[in-house]
Coordinates of N, CA and C in Angstrom, one line a residue:
X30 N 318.9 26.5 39.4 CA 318.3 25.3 39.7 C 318.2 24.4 38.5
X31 N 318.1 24.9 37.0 CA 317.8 24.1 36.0 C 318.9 23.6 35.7
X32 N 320.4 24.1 36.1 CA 321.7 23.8 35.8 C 321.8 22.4 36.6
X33 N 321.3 22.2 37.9 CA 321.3 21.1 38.9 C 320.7 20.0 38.4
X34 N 319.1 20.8 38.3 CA 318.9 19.4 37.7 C 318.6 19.0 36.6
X35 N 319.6 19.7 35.5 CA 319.8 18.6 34.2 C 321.2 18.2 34.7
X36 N 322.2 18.6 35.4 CA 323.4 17.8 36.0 C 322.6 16.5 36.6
X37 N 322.0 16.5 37.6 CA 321.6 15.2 38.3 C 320.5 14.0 36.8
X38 N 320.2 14.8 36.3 CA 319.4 13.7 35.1 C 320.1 13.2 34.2
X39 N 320.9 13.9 34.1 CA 322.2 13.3 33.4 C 323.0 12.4 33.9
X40 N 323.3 12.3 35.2 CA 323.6 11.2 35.8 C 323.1 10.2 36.1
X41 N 322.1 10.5 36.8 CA 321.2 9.2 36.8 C 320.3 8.7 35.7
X42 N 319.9 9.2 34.9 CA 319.3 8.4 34.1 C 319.9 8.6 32.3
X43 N 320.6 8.9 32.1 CA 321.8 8.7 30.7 C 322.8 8.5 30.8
X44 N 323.5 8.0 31.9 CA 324.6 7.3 32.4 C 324.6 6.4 32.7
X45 N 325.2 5.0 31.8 CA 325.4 3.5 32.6 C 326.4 3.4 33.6
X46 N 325.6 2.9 34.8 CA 326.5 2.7 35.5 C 327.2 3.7 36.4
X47 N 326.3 4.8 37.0 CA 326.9 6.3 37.5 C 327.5 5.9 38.6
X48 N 326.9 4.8 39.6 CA 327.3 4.5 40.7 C 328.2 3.3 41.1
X49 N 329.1 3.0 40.0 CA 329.8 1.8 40.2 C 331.2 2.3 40.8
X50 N 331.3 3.1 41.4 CA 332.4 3.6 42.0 C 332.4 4.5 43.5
X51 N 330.8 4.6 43.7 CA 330.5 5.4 44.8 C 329.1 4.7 45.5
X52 N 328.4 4.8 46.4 CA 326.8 4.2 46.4 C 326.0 4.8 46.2
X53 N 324.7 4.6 45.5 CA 323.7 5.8 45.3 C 323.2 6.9 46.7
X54 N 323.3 5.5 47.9 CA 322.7 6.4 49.1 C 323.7 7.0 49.5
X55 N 325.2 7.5 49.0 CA 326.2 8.6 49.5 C 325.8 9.6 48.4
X56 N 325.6 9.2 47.0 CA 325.5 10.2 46.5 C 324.1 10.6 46.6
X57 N 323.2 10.3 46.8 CA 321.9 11.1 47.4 C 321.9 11.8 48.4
X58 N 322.8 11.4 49.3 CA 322.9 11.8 50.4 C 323.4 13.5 50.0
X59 N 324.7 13.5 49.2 CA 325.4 14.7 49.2 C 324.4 15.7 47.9
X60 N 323.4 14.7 47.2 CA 322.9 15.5 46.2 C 321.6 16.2 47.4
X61 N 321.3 15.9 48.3 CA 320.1 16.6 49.0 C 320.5 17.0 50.0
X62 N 322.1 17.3 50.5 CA 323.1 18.4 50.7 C 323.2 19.4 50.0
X63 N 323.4 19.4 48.6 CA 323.6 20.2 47.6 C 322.5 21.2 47.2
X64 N 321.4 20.5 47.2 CA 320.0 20.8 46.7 C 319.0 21.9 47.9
X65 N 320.1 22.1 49.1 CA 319.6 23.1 50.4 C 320.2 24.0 50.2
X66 N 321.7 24.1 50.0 CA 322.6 25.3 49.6 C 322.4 25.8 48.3
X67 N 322.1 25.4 47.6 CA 321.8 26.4 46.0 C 320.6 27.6 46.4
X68 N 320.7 28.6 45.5 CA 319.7 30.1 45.4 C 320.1 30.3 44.1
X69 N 319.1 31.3 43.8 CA 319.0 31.7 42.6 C 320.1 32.9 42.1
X70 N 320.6 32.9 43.5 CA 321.4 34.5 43.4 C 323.0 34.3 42.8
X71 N 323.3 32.9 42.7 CA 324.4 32.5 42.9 C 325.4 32.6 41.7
X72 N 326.9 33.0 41.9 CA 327.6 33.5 41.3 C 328.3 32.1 40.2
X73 N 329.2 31.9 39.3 CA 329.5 30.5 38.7 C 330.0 30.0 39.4
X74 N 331.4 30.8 40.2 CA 332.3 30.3 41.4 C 331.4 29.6 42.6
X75 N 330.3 30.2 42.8 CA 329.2 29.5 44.5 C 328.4 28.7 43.8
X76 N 328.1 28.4 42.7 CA 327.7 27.8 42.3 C 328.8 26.3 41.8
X77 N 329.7 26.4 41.7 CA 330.8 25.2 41.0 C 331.3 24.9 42.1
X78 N 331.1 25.4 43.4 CA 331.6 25.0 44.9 C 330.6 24.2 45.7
X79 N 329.2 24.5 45.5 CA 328.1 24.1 45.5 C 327.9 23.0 45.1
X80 N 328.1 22.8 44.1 CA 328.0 21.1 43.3 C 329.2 20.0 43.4
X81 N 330.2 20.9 43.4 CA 331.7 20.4 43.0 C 331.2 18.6 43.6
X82 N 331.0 18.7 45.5 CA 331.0 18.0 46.1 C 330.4 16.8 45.2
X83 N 329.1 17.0 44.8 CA 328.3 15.9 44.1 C 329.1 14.9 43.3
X84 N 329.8 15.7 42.3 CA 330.4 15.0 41.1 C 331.4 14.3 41.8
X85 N 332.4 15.0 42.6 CA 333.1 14.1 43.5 C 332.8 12.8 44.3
X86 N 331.9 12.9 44.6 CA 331.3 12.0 45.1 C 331.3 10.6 44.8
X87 N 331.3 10.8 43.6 CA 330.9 9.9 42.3 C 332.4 9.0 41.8
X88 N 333.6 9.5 42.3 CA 334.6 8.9 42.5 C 335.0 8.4 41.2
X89 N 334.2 9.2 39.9 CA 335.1 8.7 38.4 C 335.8 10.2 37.9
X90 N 337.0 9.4 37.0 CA 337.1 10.5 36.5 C 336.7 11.3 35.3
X91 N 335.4 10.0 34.5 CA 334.6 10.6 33.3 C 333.3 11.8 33.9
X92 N 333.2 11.5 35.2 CA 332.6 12.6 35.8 C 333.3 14.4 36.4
X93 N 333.1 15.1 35.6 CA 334.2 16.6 35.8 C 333.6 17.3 35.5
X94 N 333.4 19.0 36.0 CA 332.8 19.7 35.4 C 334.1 20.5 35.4
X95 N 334.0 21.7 34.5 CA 335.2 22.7 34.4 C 334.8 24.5 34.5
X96 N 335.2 24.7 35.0 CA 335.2 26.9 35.4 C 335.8 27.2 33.5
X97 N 335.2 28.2 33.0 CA 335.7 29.0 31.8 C 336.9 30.0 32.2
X98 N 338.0 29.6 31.9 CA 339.1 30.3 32.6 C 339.2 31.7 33.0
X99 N 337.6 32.4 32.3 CA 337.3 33.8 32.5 C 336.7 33.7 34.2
X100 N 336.3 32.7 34.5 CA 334.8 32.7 35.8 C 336.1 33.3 37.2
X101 N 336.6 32.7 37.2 CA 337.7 33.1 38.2 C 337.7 34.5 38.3
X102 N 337.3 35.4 37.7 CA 337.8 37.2 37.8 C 336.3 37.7 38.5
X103 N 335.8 36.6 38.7 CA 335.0 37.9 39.1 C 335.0 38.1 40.6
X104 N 334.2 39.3 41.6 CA 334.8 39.7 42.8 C 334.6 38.3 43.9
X105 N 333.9 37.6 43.6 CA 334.3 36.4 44.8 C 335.2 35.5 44.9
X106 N 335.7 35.8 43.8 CA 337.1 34.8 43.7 C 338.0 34.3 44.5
X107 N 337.7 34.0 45.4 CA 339.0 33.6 46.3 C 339.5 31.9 46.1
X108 N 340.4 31.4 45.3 CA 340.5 30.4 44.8 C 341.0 29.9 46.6
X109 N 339.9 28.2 47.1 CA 340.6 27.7 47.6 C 341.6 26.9 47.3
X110 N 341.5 26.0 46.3 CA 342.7 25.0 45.7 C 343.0 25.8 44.3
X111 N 344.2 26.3 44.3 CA 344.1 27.2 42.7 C 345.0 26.3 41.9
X112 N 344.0 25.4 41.3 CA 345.4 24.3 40.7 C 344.5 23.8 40.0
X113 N 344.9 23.6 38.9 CA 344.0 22.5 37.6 C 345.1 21.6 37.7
X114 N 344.1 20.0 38.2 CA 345.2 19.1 38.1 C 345.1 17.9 38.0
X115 N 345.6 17.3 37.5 CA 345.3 15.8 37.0 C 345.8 14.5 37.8
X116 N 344.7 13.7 38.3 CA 345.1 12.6 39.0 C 345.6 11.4 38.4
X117 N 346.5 10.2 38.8 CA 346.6 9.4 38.3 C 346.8 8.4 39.4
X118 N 346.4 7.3 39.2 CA 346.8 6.8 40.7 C 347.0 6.9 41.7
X119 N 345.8 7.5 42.1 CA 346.0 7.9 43.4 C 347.5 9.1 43.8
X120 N 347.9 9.6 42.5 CA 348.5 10.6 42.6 C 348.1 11.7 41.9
X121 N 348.3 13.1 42.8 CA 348.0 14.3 42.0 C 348.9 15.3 41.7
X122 N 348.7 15.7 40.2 CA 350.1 16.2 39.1 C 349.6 17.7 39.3
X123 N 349.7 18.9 39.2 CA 349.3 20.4 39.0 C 349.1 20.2 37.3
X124 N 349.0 20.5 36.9 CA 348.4 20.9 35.7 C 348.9 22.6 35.2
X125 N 348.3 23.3 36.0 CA 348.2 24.7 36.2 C 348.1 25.3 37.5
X126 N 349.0 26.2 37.9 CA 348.9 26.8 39.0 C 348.1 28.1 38.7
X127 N 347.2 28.1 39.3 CA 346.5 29.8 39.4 C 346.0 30.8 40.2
X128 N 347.2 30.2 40.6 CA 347.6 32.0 42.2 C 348.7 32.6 41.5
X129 N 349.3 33.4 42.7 CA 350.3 34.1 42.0 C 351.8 33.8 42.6
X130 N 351.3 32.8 43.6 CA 352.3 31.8 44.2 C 352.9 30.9 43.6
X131 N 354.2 30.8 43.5 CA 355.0 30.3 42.3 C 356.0 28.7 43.2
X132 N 355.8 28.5 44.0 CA 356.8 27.8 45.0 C 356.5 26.5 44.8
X133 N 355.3 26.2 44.6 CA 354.4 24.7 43.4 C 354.2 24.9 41.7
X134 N 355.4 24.4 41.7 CA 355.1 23.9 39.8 C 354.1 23.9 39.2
X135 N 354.3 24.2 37.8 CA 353.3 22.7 37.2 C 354.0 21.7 37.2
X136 N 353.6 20.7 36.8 CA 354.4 19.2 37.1 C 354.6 18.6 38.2
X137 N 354.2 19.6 39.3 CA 354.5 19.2 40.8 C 353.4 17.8 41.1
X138 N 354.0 17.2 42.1 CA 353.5 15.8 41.9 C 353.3 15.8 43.8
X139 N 351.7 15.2 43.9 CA 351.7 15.5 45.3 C 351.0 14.1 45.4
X140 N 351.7 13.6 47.0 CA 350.8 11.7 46.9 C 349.8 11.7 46.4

């Protein structure tokens, strides 16, 4: 819970401008979505799936949080999107593929 909300104070109040790309009442909305599903019990992965939504929300790309390339190994792992990847215009590049599925590049370029 203290990980949340120094994430959320950090946005809202030492960031100019958090909501100039999203509305506050969408992102309140998804942050007191967010704020029902968290426990104390929670693993990095249920926890970075937990929030992901919020920062998303937020529709910049100076807003990101990132997994320690170690957090993936542990037993809940089931990567849904296993791809570090970088957007650019409304296009998305893979970066890194991290399954064991090889049939998507890196470099692969998806609209």
């Amino acid at each position: 819970m203290e990980d949340f909300d120094s994430l959320t104070e950090h946005i809202e109040k030492k960031v100019p401008h958090p909501f100039y790309a999203s509305s506050q009442s969408a992102y309140d909305s998804v942050k007191n979505a967010v704020l029902k599903k968290l426990n104390s019990n929670m693993s990095v992965i249920q926890f970075y799936r937990t929030v992901y939504p919020l920062i998303q929300i937020l529709n910049d790309a100076h807003f990101s949080i990132y997994l320690n390339d170690n957090s993936n190994k542990s037993a809940d792992s089931v990567l849904y999107f296993p791809f570090k990847v970088l957007i650019d215009s409304n296009r998305l590049f893979i970066r890194k593929n991290l399954s064991h599925e090889t049939t998507i590049p890196q470099g692969a370029d998806f609209l």
